[in-house]
GROMACS .gro file of C-alpha atoms in nm:
model
  494
    1MET     CA    1   1.295   5.741   1.259
    2SER     CA    2   1.043   5.623   1.518
    3LEU     CA    3   0.918   5.267   1.546
    4HIS     CA    4   0.559   5.348   1.454
    5ARG     CA    5   0.682   5.521   1.134
    6SER     CA    6   0.927   5.244   1.040
    7LEU     CA    7   0.693   4.948   1.065
    8PRO     CA    8   0.447   5.067   0.794
    9THR     CA    9   0.741   5.132   0.564
   10VAL     CA   10   0.877   4.782   0.616
   11THR     CA   11   0.528   4.637   0.572
   12LEU     CA   12   0.483   4.814   0.239
   13LEU     CA   13   0.826   4.700   0.130
   14ALA     CA   14   0.746   4.339   0.215
   15ALA     CA   15   0.411   4.358   0.037
   16GLY     CA   16   0.581   4.494  -0.276
   17LEU     CA   17   0.836   4.217  -0.266
   18LEU     CA   18   0.567   3.952  -0.228
   19LEU     CA   19   0.374   4.092  -0.524
   20ALA     CA   20   0.689   4.071  -0.732
   21ALA     CA   21   0.769   3.723  -0.609
   22CYS     CA   22   0.779   3.431  -0.849
   23THR     CA   23   0.806   3.056  -0.822
   24VAL     CA   24   1.116   2.904  -0.980
   25GLY     CA   25   1.123   2.556  -1.127
   26PRO     CA   26   0.891   2.380  -1.376
   27ASP     CA   27   0.519   2.350  -1.308
   28TYR     CA   28   0.409   1.989  -1.279
   29GLN     CA   29   0.264   1.802  -1.576
   30ARG     CA   30   0.161   1.438  -1.543
   31PRO     CA   31   0.402   1.228  -1.754
   32GLU     CA   32   0.260   1.042  -2.050
   33ALA     CA   33   0.216   0.670  -1.997
   34PRO     CA   34   0.067   0.390  -2.211
   35LEU     CA   35  -0.297   0.347  -2.112
   36PRO     CA   36  -0.492   0.137  -2.369
   37ALA     CA   37  -0.862   0.184  -2.430
   38ASP     CA   38  -0.929  -0.181  -2.349
   39PHE     CA   39  -0.759  -0.516  -2.298
   40LYS     CA   40  -0.706  -0.804  -2.541
   41HIS     CA   41  -0.820  -1.090  -2.315
   42GLU     CA   42  -1.173  -0.975  -2.239
   43GLN     CA   43  -1.364  -1.062  -2.557
   44GLY     CA   44  -1.671  -1.276  -2.521
   45TRP     CA   45  -1.760  -1.183  -2.162
   46ARG     CA   46  -2.122  -1.139  -2.076
   47THR     CA   47  -2.250  -0.810  -1.936
   48VAL     CA   48  -2.293  -0.818  -1.560
   49PRO     CA   49  -2.568  -0.618  -1.385
   50PRO     CA   50  -2.467  -0.363  -1.119
   51GLN     CA   51  -2.353  -0.514  -0.791
   52SER     CA   52  -2.367  -0.349  -0.448
   53TRP     CA   53  -2.010  -0.452  -0.371
   54ALA     CA   54  -1.882  -0.277  -0.684
   55ALA     CA   55  -2.021   0.061  -0.582
   56SER     CA   56  -1.854   0.040  -0.242
   57GLY     CA   57  -1.524  -0.097  -0.371
   58GLU     CA   58  -1.563  -0.399  -0.142
   59TRP     CA   59  -1.462  -0.647  -0.411
   60TRP     CA   60  -1.441  -0.938  -0.167
   61ARG     CA   61  -1.819  -0.938  -0.122
   62ALA     CA   62  -1.843  -1.068  -0.478
   63PHE     CA   63  -1.718  -1.403  -0.346
   64ASP     CA   64  -2.032  -1.440  -0.131
   65ASP     CA   65  -1.850  -1.576   0.173
   66PRO     CA   66  -1.943  -1.423   0.511
   67VAL     CA   67  -1.647  -1.589   0.684
   68LEU     CA   68  -1.403  -1.424   0.441
   69THR     CA   69  -1.574  -1.088   0.492
   70GLY     CA   70  -1.547  -1.124   0.870
   71LEU     CA   71  -1.178  -1.211   0.851
   72LEU     CA   72  -1.108  -0.908   0.631
   73ASP     CA   73  -1.288  -0.684   0.880
   74GLN     CA   74  -1.070  -0.822   1.160
   75ALA     CA   75  -0.756  -0.769   0.955
   76ALA     CA   76  -0.850  -0.407   0.881
   77ALA     CA   77  -0.868  -0.343   1.257
   78ALA     CA   78  -0.566  -0.540   1.381
   79ASN     CA   79  -0.316  -0.607   1.099
   80GLN     CA   80   0.024  -0.478   1.212
   81THR     CA   81   0.164  -0.415   0.864
   82LEU     CA   82  -0.135  -0.190   0.803
   83ALA     CA   83  -0.068  -0.016   1.135
   84GLN     CA   84   0.286   0.061   1.016
   85ALA     CA   85   0.150   0.217   0.694
   86GLN     CA   86  -0.093   0.427   0.897
   87ALA     CA   87   0.197   0.553   1.109
   88ARG     CA   88   0.392   0.643   0.792
   89PHE     CA   89   0.092   0.839   0.671
   90ARG     CA   90   0.080   1.038   0.995
   91ALA     CA   91   0.452   1.107   0.956
   92ALA     CA   92   0.386   1.240   0.604
   93GLU     CA   93   0.115   1.467   0.745
   94ALA     CA   94   0.365   1.602   0.997
   95ARG     CA   95   0.624   1.669   0.723
   96TRP     CA   96   0.368   1.857   0.518
   97ALA     CA   97   0.265   2.066   0.822
   98ASP     CA   98   0.633   2.140   0.890
   99ALA     CA   99   0.680   2.260   0.531
  100ARG     CA  100   0.378   2.492   0.553
  101ALA     CA  101   0.528   2.649   0.865
  102GLY     CA  102   0.786   2.807   0.630
  103TYR     CA  103   0.521   3.058   0.519
  104SER     CA  104   0.493   3.207   0.867
  105PRO     CA  105   0.720   3.446   1.056
  106VAL     CA  106   0.894   3.324   1.369
  107LEU     CA  107   0.815   3.512   1.690
  108SER     CA  108   1.038   3.447   1.988
  109ALA     CA  109   1.069   3.588   2.338
  110SER     CA  110   1.385   3.616   2.543
  111MET     CA  111   1.496   3.725   2.887
  112GLU     CA  112   1.858   3.759   2.984
  113GLY     CA  113   2.046   3.852   3.300
  114GLN     CA  114   2.421   3.895   3.344
  115ARG     CA  115   2.642   3.971   3.644
  116ARG     CA  116   3.003   4.054   3.557
  117GLY     CA  117   3.296   4.116   3.787
  118SER     CA  118   3.651   4.247   3.738
  119ASP     CA  119   3.939   4.289   3.984
  120GLU     CA  120   4.076   4.595   3.807
  121SER     CA  121   3.953   4.909   3.635
  122ARG     CA  122   4.120   5.206   3.463
  123SER     CA  123   4.116   5.544   3.637
  124VAL     CA  124   3.947   5.811   3.433
  125VAL     CA  125   4.168   6.091   3.578
  126THR     CA  126   4.514   5.939   3.568
  127GLY     CA  127   4.462   5.664   3.318
  128SER     CA  128   4.630   5.415   3.547
  129THR     CA  129   4.494   5.070   3.633
  130VAL     CA  130   4.381   5.024   3.990
  131ARG     CA  131   4.244   4.728   4.181
  132SER     CA  132   3.879   4.795   4.262
  133GLY     CA  133   3.681   4.469   4.250
  134ARG     CA  134   3.416   4.622   4.022
  135ILE     CA  135   3.088   4.427   3.965
  136THR     CA  136   2.829   4.517   3.698
  137GLU     CA  137   2.483   4.380   3.624
  138SER     CA  138   2.259   4.397   3.318
  139TYR     CA  139   1.914   4.259   3.247
  140SER     CA  140   1.705   4.257   2.930
  141ALA     CA  141   1.379   4.117   2.795
  142GLY     CA  142   1.225   4.140   2.451
  143LEU     CA  143   1.034   4.004   2.159
  144ASN     CA  144   1.197   3.916   1.826
  145LEU     CA  145   1.020   3.870   1.494
  146ASN     CA  146   1.196   3.708   1.196
  147TRP     CA  147   1.039   3.648   0.858
  148VAL     CA  148   1.189   3.519   0.535
  149PRO     CA  149   0.942   3.605   0.255
  150ASP     CA  150   0.910   3.328  -0.002
  151LEU     CA  151   1.029   3.548  -0.289
  152TRP     CA  152   1.133   3.271  -0.525
  153GLY     CA  153   0.886   3.001  -0.429
  154ARG     CA  154   1.128   2.779  -0.240
  155VAL     CA  155   0.877   2.724   0.039
  156ARG     CA  156   0.592   2.686  -0.209
  157ARG     CA  157   0.784   2.417  -0.397
  158GLN     CA  158   0.872   2.240  -0.073
  159VAL     CA  159   0.507   2.247   0.033
  160GLU     CA  160   0.415   2.116  -0.310
  161ALA     CA  161   0.669   1.835  -0.275
  162ASP     CA  162   0.551   1.738   0.074
  163ARG     CA  163   0.187   1.758  -0.031
  164ALA     CA  164   0.263   1.516  -0.314
  165GLY     CA  165   0.449   1.302  -0.063
  166LEU     CA  166   0.143   1.303   0.162
  167GLN     CA  167  -0.076   1.196  -0.127
  168ALA     CA  168   0.175   0.923  -0.214
  169SER     CA  169   0.167   0.809   0.149
  170ALA     CA  170  -0.213   0.796   0.138
  171ALA     CA  171  -0.195   0.583  -0.177
  172ASP     CA  172   0.073   0.366  -0.017
  173LEU     CA  173  -0.162   0.311   0.276
  174ALA     CA  174  -0.430   0.203   0.030
  175ALA     CA  175  -0.178  -0.025  -0.142
  176VAL     CA  176  -0.085  -0.192   0.187
  177ARG     CA  177  -0.452  -0.235   0.275
  178LEU     CA  178  -0.523  -0.389  -0.067
  179SER     CA  179  -0.217  -0.615  -0.046
  180MET     CA  180  -0.322  -0.732   0.299
  181ARG     CA  181  -0.673  -0.812   0.177
  182VAL     CA  182  -0.542  -0.993  -0.130
  183SER     CA  183  -0.301  -1.202   0.077
  184LEU     CA  184  -0.575  -1.291   0.323
  185ALA     CA  185  -0.823  -1.378   0.049
  186GLN     CA  186  -0.566  -1.596  -0.129
  187SER     CA  187  -0.478  -1.780   0.193
  188TYR     CA  188  -0.846  -1.829   0.264
  189VAL     CA  189  -0.909  -1.972  -0.083
  190ARG     CA  190  -0.613  -2.209  -0.047
  191LEU     CA  191  -0.742  -2.320   0.293
  192ARG     CA  192  -1.091  -2.384   0.161
  193ALA     CA  193  -0.946  -2.571  -0.138
  194LEU     CA  194  -0.754  -2.789   0.108
  195ASP     CA  195  -1.081  -2.849   0.297
  196ARG     CA  196  -1.242  -2.971  -0.021
  197GLN     CA  197  -0.937  -3.178  -0.116
  198MET     CA  198  -0.942  -3.350   0.223
  199ALA     CA  199  -1.316  -3.411   0.196
  200LEU     CA  200  -1.260  -3.559  -0.149
  201LEU     CA  201  -0.985  -3.787  -0.016
  202ARG     CA  202  -1.207  -3.908   0.267
  203GLU     CA  203  -1.489  -3.982   0.023
  204THR     CA  204  -1.242  -4.159  -0.208
  205MET     CA  205  -1.102  -4.361   0.082
  206GLU     CA  206  -1.453  -4.489   0.154
  207ALA     CA  207  -1.481  -4.597  -0.210
  208TYR     CA  208  -1.136  -4.756  -0.197
  209ASP     CA  209  -1.230  -4.942   0.120
  210ARG     CA  210  -1.536  -5.078  -0.057
  211SER     CA  211  -1.309  -5.188  -0.344
  212LEU     CA  212  -1.074  -5.349  -0.094
  213GLU     CA  213  -1.364  -5.544   0.058
  214LEU     CA  214  -1.473  -5.654  -0.289
  215THR     CA  215  -1.119  -5.763  -0.371
  216ARG     CA  216  -1.092  -5.963  -0.050
  217ASN     CA  217  -1.417  -6.137  -0.126
  218GLN     CA  218  -1.293  -6.213  -0.476
  219TYR     CA  219  -0.966  -6.344  -0.333
  220ASN     CA  220  -1.143  -6.561  -0.075
  221ALA     CA  221  -1.352  -6.705  -0.354
  222GLY     CA  222  -1.036  -6.789  -0.546
  223ILE     CA  223  -1.124  -6.557  -0.833
  224VAL     CA  224  -0.832  -6.311  -0.802
  225ALA     CA  225  -0.475  -6.328  -0.684
  226ARG     CA  226  -0.333  -6.204  -0.353
  227SER     CA  227  -0.161  -5.923  -0.545
  228ASP     CA  228  -0.499  -5.761  -0.610
  229VAL     CA  229  -0.565  -5.737  -0.236
  230ILE     CA  230  -0.222  -5.587  -0.173
  231GLN     CA  231  -0.271  -5.334  -0.450
  232ALA     CA  232  -0.610  -5.230  -0.308
  233GLN     CA  233  -0.454  -5.192   0.037
  234THR     CA  234  -0.170  -4.984  -0.109
  235GLN     CA  235  -0.416  -4.750  -0.276
  236SER     CA  236  -0.608  -4.690   0.045
  237GLN     CA  237  -0.293  -4.636   0.251
  238SER     CA  238  -0.149  -4.387   0.001
  239LEU     CA  239  -0.457  -4.168   0.044
  240ARG     CA  240  -0.421  -4.175   0.423
  241THR     CA  241  -0.059  -4.064   0.390
  242GLU     CA  242  -0.157  -3.784   0.153
  243LEU     CA  243  -0.435  -3.676   0.387
  244SER     CA  244  -0.177  -3.614   0.662
  245ASP     CA  245   0.020  -3.389   0.424
  246LEU     CA  246  -0.293  -3.188   0.340
  247ARG     CA  247  -0.364  -3.141   0.711
  248ASN     CA  248  -0.012  -2.999   0.750
  249GLN     CA  249  -0.067  -2.757   0.460
  250ARG     CA  250  -0.399  -2.645   0.607
  251ALA     CA  251  -0.240  -2.574   0.944
  252ALA     CA  252   0.018  -2.351   0.772
  253GLU     CA  253  -0.255  -2.154   0.589
  254GLU     CA  254  -0.455  -2.121   0.913
  255ASN     CA  255  -0.148  -1.981   1.089
  256ALA     CA  256  -0.088  -1.735   0.804
  257ILE     CA  257  -0.446  -1.608   0.833
  258ALA     CA  258  -0.404  -1.568   1.211
  259VAL     CA  259  -0.103  -1.342   1.162
  260LEU     CA  260  -0.283  -1.136   0.896
  261ILE     CA  261  -0.572  -1.063   1.132
  262GLY     CA  262  -0.333  -0.972   1.414
  263ARG     CA  263  -0.375  -1.280   1.632
  264ALA     CA  264  -0.138  -1.544   1.762
  265PRO     CA  265  -0.174  -1.875   1.573
  266SER     CA  266  -0.234  -2.060   1.900
  267GLU     CA  267  -0.542  -1.842   1.960
  268PHE     CA  268  -0.701  -1.889   1.621
  269ALA     CA  269  -0.883  -2.176   1.452
  270LEU     CA  270  -1.102  -2.188   1.146
  271ALA     CA  271  -1.362  -2.463   1.115
  272PRO     CA  272  -1.365  -2.662   0.788
  273ALA     CA  273  -1.623  -2.570   0.525
  274ASP     CA  274  -1.791  -2.781   0.262
  275ARG     CA  275  -1.771  -2.525  -0.019
  276LEU     CA  276  -1.536  -2.282  -0.185
  277PRO     CA  277  -1.628  -1.914  -0.228
  278THR     CA  278  -1.834  -1.823  -0.534
  279VAL     CA  279  -1.643  -1.727  -0.848
  280PRO     CA  280  -1.750  -1.365  -0.907
  281ALA     CA  281  -1.898  -1.242  -1.233
  282LEU     CA  282  -1.691  -0.974  -1.402
  283PRO     CA  283  -1.791  -0.680  -1.625
  284ALA     CA  284  -1.795  -0.714  -2.001
  285THR     CA  285  -1.513  -0.463  -2.050
  286LEU     CA  286  -1.246  -0.301  -1.836
  287PRO     CA  287  -1.136   0.047  -1.953
  288GLY     CA  288  -0.761   0.102  -1.941
  289VAL     CA  289  -0.812   0.412  -1.724
  290LEU     CA  290  -0.875   0.174  -1.435
  291ILE     CA  291  -0.497   0.130  -1.416
  292SER     CA  292  -0.457   0.490  -1.303
  293ARG     CA  293  -0.657   0.416  -0.986
  294ARG     CA  294  -0.420   0.145  -0.864
  295PRO     CA  295  -0.256   0.257  -0.539
  296ASP     CA  296   0.096   0.175  -0.658
  297VAL     CA  297   0.040   0.376  -0.979
  298VAL     CA  298  -0.088   0.670  -0.775
  299VAL     CA  299   0.217   0.642  -0.547
  300ALA     CA  300   0.453   0.648  -0.846
  301GLU     CA  301   0.273   0.945  -1.005
  302ARG     CA  302   0.275   1.146  -0.682
  303GLN     CA  303   0.646   1.074  -0.641
  304VAL     CA  304   0.700   1.228  -0.986
  305ALA     CA  305   0.515   1.539  -0.867
  306ALA     CA  306   0.731   1.556  -0.553
  307ALA     CA  307   1.050   1.519  -0.758
  308ASN     CA  308   0.932   1.793  -0.995
  309ALA     CA  309   0.881   2.028  -0.700
  310GLY     CA  310   1.228   1.932  -0.575
  311ILE     CA  311   1.375   2.089  -0.890
  312GLY     CA  312   1.223   2.424  -0.788
  313VAL     CA  313   1.362   2.390  -0.436
  314ALA     CA  314   1.711   2.327  -0.577
  315ARG     CA  315   1.694   2.622  -0.818
  316ALA     CA  316   1.574   2.860  -0.548
  317ALA     CA  317   1.910   2.815  -0.375
  318TRP     CA  318   2.072   3.024  -0.650
  319LEU     CA  319   1.869   3.333  -0.554
  320PRO     CA  320   1.921   3.567  -0.257
  321ASP     CA  321   1.722   3.537   0.064
  322LEU     CA  322   1.553   3.841   0.215
  323THR     CA  323   1.501   3.837   0.590
  324LEU     CA  324   1.285   4.092   0.770
  325THR     CA  325   1.349   4.131   1.142
  326ALA     CA  326   1.190   4.339   1.414
  327SER     CA  327   1.253   4.343   1.786
  328TYR     CA  328   1.129   4.532   2.089
  329GLY     CA  329   1.257   4.504   2.446
  330VAL     CA  330   1.366   4.663   2.769
  331GLU     CA  331   1.702   4.685   2.947
  332ALA     CA  332   1.807   4.778   3.301
  333ASP     CA  333   2.105   4.752   3.537
  334ARG     CA  334   1.892   4.591   3.805
  335PHE     CA  335   1.622   4.331   3.773
  336SER     CA  336   1.372   4.541   3.972
  337ASP     CA  337   1.425   4.830   3.730
  338LEU     CA  338   1.341   4.596   3.441
  339LEU     CA  339   0.980   4.605   3.556
  340ASP     CA  340   0.958   4.962   3.692
  341ALA     CA  341   1.176   5.197   3.489
  342PRO     CA  342   1.347   5.011   3.206
  343VAL     CA  343   1.524   5.149   2.903
  344ARG     CA  344   1.317   5.067   2.599
  345VAL     CA  345   1.501   4.949   2.290
  346TRP     CA  346   1.378   4.843   1.944
  347SER     CA  347   1.513   4.760   1.603
  348VAL     CA  348   1.365   4.690   1.260
  349GLY     CA  349   1.514   4.628   0.920
  350PRO     CA  350   1.571   4.392   0.629
  351SER     CA  351   1.879   4.189   0.538
  352LEU     CA  352   1.971   4.034   0.205
  353ALA     CA  353   2.202   3.732   0.179
  354GLN     CA  354   2.343   3.569  -0.132
  355THR     CA  355   2.583   3.278  -0.158
  356LEU     CA  356   2.866   3.379  -0.391
  357PHE     CA  357   3.073   3.061  -0.395
  358ASP     CA  358   2.995   2.712  -0.269
  359GLY     CA  359   3.232   2.490  -0.466
  360GLY     CA  360   2.955   2.369  -0.700
  361ALA     CA  361   2.718   2.248  -0.428
  362ARG     CA  362   2.413   2.423  -0.576
  363ARG     CA  363   2.486   2.299  -0.927
  364ALA     CA  364   2.522   1.947  -0.792
  365ALA     CA  365   2.192   1.980  -0.601
  366ASN     CA  366   2.018   2.094  -0.920
  367ASP     CA  367   2.165   1.804  -1.120
  368LEU     CA  368   2.061   1.565  -0.846
  369ALA     CA  369   1.701   1.697  -0.851
  370LEU     CA  370   1.683   1.657  -1.231
  371ALA     CA  371   1.821   1.303  -1.214
  372GLU     CA  372   1.575   1.206  -0.940
  373TYR     CA  373   1.288   1.347  -1.147
  374ASP     CA  374   1.392   1.143  -1.452
  375GLU     CA  375   1.419   0.834  -1.233
  376GLN     CA  376   1.068   0.883  -1.094
  377VAL     CA  377   0.922   0.938  -1.442
  378ALA     CA  378   1.077   0.611  -1.561
  379LEU     CA  379   0.953   0.436  -1.246
  380TYR     CA  380   0.600   0.569  -1.303
  381ARG     CA  381   0.592   0.449  -1.663
  382GLN     CA  382   0.735   0.111  -1.565
  383THR     CA  383   0.473   0.080  -1.290
  384VAL     CA  384   0.198   0.145  -1.545
  385LEU     CA  385   0.344  -0.115  -1.781
  386GLU     CA  386   0.370  -0.372  -1.501
  387SER     CA  387   0.012  -0.294  -1.402
  388LEU     CA  388  -0.107  -0.353  -1.758
  389ARG     CA  389   0.079  -0.683  -1.765
  390GLU     CA  390  -0.081  -0.795  -1.440
  391VAL     CA  391  -0.429  -0.708  -1.566
  392GLU     CA  392  -0.368  -0.892  -1.894
  393ASP     CA  393  -0.232  -1.193  -1.702
  394ALA     CA  394  -0.538  -1.204  -1.478
  395LEU     CA  395  -0.780  -1.160  -1.768
  396ALA     CA  396  -0.605  -1.430  -1.970
  397ALA     CA  397  -0.606  -1.665  -1.672
  398LEU     CA  398  -0.978  -1.612  -1.614
  399ARG     CA  399  -1.061  -1.661  -1.978
  400PHE     CA  400  -0.859  -1.978  -2.028
  401LEU     CA  401  -0.943  -2.123  -1.686
  402THR     CA  402  -1.310  -2.089  -1.770
  403GLN     CA  403  -1.251  -2.288  -2.087
  404GLN     CA  404  -1.036  -2.538  -1.897
  405SER     CA  405  -1.309  -2.581  -1.635
  406GLU     CA  406  -1.561  -2.676  -1.903
  407GLN     CA  407  -1.317  -2.926  -2.053
  408GLN     CA  408  -1.236  -3.068  -1.711
  409ASP     CA  409  -1.605  -3.120  -1.635
  410ALA     CA  410  -1.632  -3.328  -1.951
  411LEU     CA  411  -1.316  -3.522  -1.858
  412LEU     CA  412  -1.450  -3.593  -1.509
  413ALA     CA  413  -1.778  -3.724  -1.650
  414LEU     CA  414  -1.585  -3.960  -1.880
  415ALA     CA  415  -1.360  -4.077  -1.595
  416ARG     CA  416  -1.660  -4.158  -1.377
  417ASP     CA  417  -1.827  -4.351  -1.659
  418ASN     CA  418  -1.503  -4.541  -1.719
  419LEU     CA  419  -1.475  -4.629  -1.348
  420ARG     CA  420  -1.833  -4.757  -1.341
  421VAL     CA  421  -1.778  -4.976  -1.648
  422VAL     CA  422  -1.441  -5.116  -1.532
  423THR     CA  423  -1.576  -5.191  -1.182
  424ASN     CA  424  -1.866  -5.388  -1.330
  425ARG     CA  425  -1.628  -5.581  -1.555
  426TYR     CA  426  -1.408  -5.657  -1.252
  427ARG     CA  427  -1.706  -5.790  -1.056
  428ALA     CA  428  -1.774  -6.017  -1.353
  429GLY     CA  429  -1.414  -6.138  -1.350
  430MET     CA  430  -1.342  -5.998  -1.695
  431VAL     CA  431  -1.049  -5.770  -1.597
  432THR     CA  432  -0.782  -5.753  -1.329
  433PHE     CA  433  -0.783  -5.513  -1.035
  434LEU     CA  434  -0.504  -5.317  -1.204
  435GLU     CA  435  -0.759  -5.175  -1.449
  436VAL     CA  436  -0.990  -5.086  -1.159
  437ALA     CA  437  -0.703  -4.910  -0.977
  438ASN     CA  438  -0.612  -4.715  -1.289
  439ALA     CA  439  -0.974  -4.610  -1.341
  440GLN     CA  440  -1.005  -4.503  -0.976
  441ASP     CA  441  -0.683  -4.300  -0.995
  442LEU     CA  442  -0.801  -4.135  -1.317
  443ALA     CA  443  -1.135  -4.037  -1.159
  444LEU     CA  444  -0.964  -3.905  -0.845
  445ASP     CA  445  -0.714  -3.702  -1.046
  446ALA     CA  446  -0.996  -3.554  -1.254
  447GLN     CA  447  -1.187  -3.450  -0.941
  448ARG     CA  448  -0.877  -3.298  -0.782
  449ALA     CA  449  -0.795  -3.112  -1.103
  450GLN     CA  450  -1.150  -2.978  -1.111
  451LEU     CA  451  -1.111  -2.844  -0.756
  452GLN     CA  452  -0.773  -2.691  -0.840
  453ILE     CA  453  -0.912  -2.516  -1.148
  454LEU     CA  454  -1.191  -2.368  -0.933
  455ALA     CA  455  -0.935  -2.244  -0.680
  456ASP     CA  456  -0.724  -2.102  -0.965
  457ARG     CA  457  -1.027  -1.914  -1.101
  458LEU     CA  458  -1.089  -1.766  -0.758
  459ASN     CA  459  -0.724  -1.661  -0.727
  460ALA     CA  460  -0.731  -1.510  -1.077
  461SER     CA  461  -1.038  -1.307  -0.974
  462ILE     CA  462  -0.852  -1.187  -0.665
  463ARG     CA  463  -0.548  -1.095  -0.877
  464LEU     CA  464  -0.769  -0.901  -1.116
  465ALA     CA  465  -0.926  -0.711  -0.827
  466ALA     CA  466  -0.577  -0.623  -0.706
  467ALA     CA  467  -0.453  -0.541  -1.058
  468ILE     CA  468  -0.718  -0.274  -1.109
  469GLY     CA  469  -0.699  -0.142  -0.754
  470GLY     CA  470  -1.008  -0.315  -0.613
  471GLY     CA  471  -1.367  -0.274  -0.729
  472TRP     CA  472  -1.482  -0.248  -1.091
  473ASP     CA  473  -1.737   0.033  -1.111
  474LEU     CA  474  -1.605   0.342  -1.293
  475ASP     CA  475  -1.924   0.541  -1.225
  476ASP     CA  476  -1.864   0.521  -0.852
  477PRO     CA  477  -1.767   0.866  -0.711
  478VAL     CA  478  -1.509   0.695  -0.493
  479VAL     CA  479  -1.343   0.557  -0.805
  480GLN     CA  480  -1.346   0.900  -0.967
  481THR     CA  481  -1.163   1.057  -0.674
  482VAL     CA  482  -0.895   0.789  -0.693
  483VAL     CA  483  -0.852   0.821  -1.070
  484GLU     CA  484  -0.767   1.186  -1.002
  485PRO     CA  485  -0.591   1.168  -0.663
  486PRO     CA  486  -0.786   1.352  -0.393
  487ARG     CA  487  -0.634   1.681  -0.286
  488PRO     CA  488  -0.811   1.799   0.030
  489TRP     CA  489  -0.510   2.010   0.114
  490GLU     CA  490  -0.526   2.247  -0.184
  491ASP     CA  491  -0.737   2.513  -0.012
  492ASN     CA  492  -0.494   2.546   0.277
  493ALA     CA  493  -0.169   2.500   0.088
  494GLN     CA  494  -0.088   2.867   0.047
   0.00000   0.00000   0.00000
């Protein structure tokens, strides 16, 4: 049979085999997971009008702090943990490209030259061995084509698994980016809360110094005892000591922010500010489907899809492999003849290989794939449950902190009125300085608690943004593509 008559036959055979090919293993179905229609800690919220930051997913703009926005932009460009996640995503792209290469035949070229010598040869006439010092040469060059048709879908399942892995890596990159932004925003809020705490202590120290001067005047007039002066001095000094501790805490937060934006702490400084970021307004309701857009939930779901495809890869090992090979080349006894007058050689044909005994390796691989799938399903469902808990925690914190803030405002007003009354009574000599000190401490504690509640509300808002994956607008097309993970690779997968 000639080469030009054999190749069409092989081509038709391969086409028939591909038409009869099937894909082993179960087709992927998203596992069921508990996704409630709404949450229990969101009753009584007022409806919020559309916000520009919600449509873009830039949840941090809701805090209305340009400095925070600038720091997050710097972190997105220079954070090294984010750079690691980006490198992992590129590695996942390479693995997916490597898996798709399994669809294609392998074409290789070769050139070989050999020179062989022997110090004896057998006589054709007498059959005896004689010493002749015979030397032979051979040269060859050719092209080889090998193709393993994906009869049972092993390559298709591997591509499916690596595509799901690529999608999981993309979601992991989004998770790292969100985590970085959340960490930076929380550090920034703590730093600004420390700024306000230090400003409050400095203001209080001025008031305490005025009380100390009043006490000294009272003591010099013989109205109060020396102990009142000492107590007033002790109060003022305790605030100075505490102020040093707050400065130390602020330096630590400033250093943490420097690392998050990819800079050395010695090269970064953040000027104090006189206000905390704005507590953002939240929507009236949060549909439970928002959980499915969280990056970590998407990662877990895509890992289930990859494990499901792994079952098909394991089962394909039980079926025979068909390999189609074709080669064409030239041979000659001398290298010059290889180019001028070579002997042309070719070969074409299929081969079928089947493993008959492997000591249970394939059965073990199948059991392993099933176990890994079950593990990923459980991990996915647990991730959803943990996500629901985090959302409920953040919603509960926001709800109760709002109530606590209102109560604390009332407490602060009472503490200030009490301080005013007690100070006037002390000036009149009706009470001791101990009552003044107690009233001052009560007012200071109320102010500090008010600042802490505000910082806690900001942190709860940040946690809620993280718990639902960032942003709160379900009508946003970007949100829709994350709810159903984007699959830009589908068109080129086969």
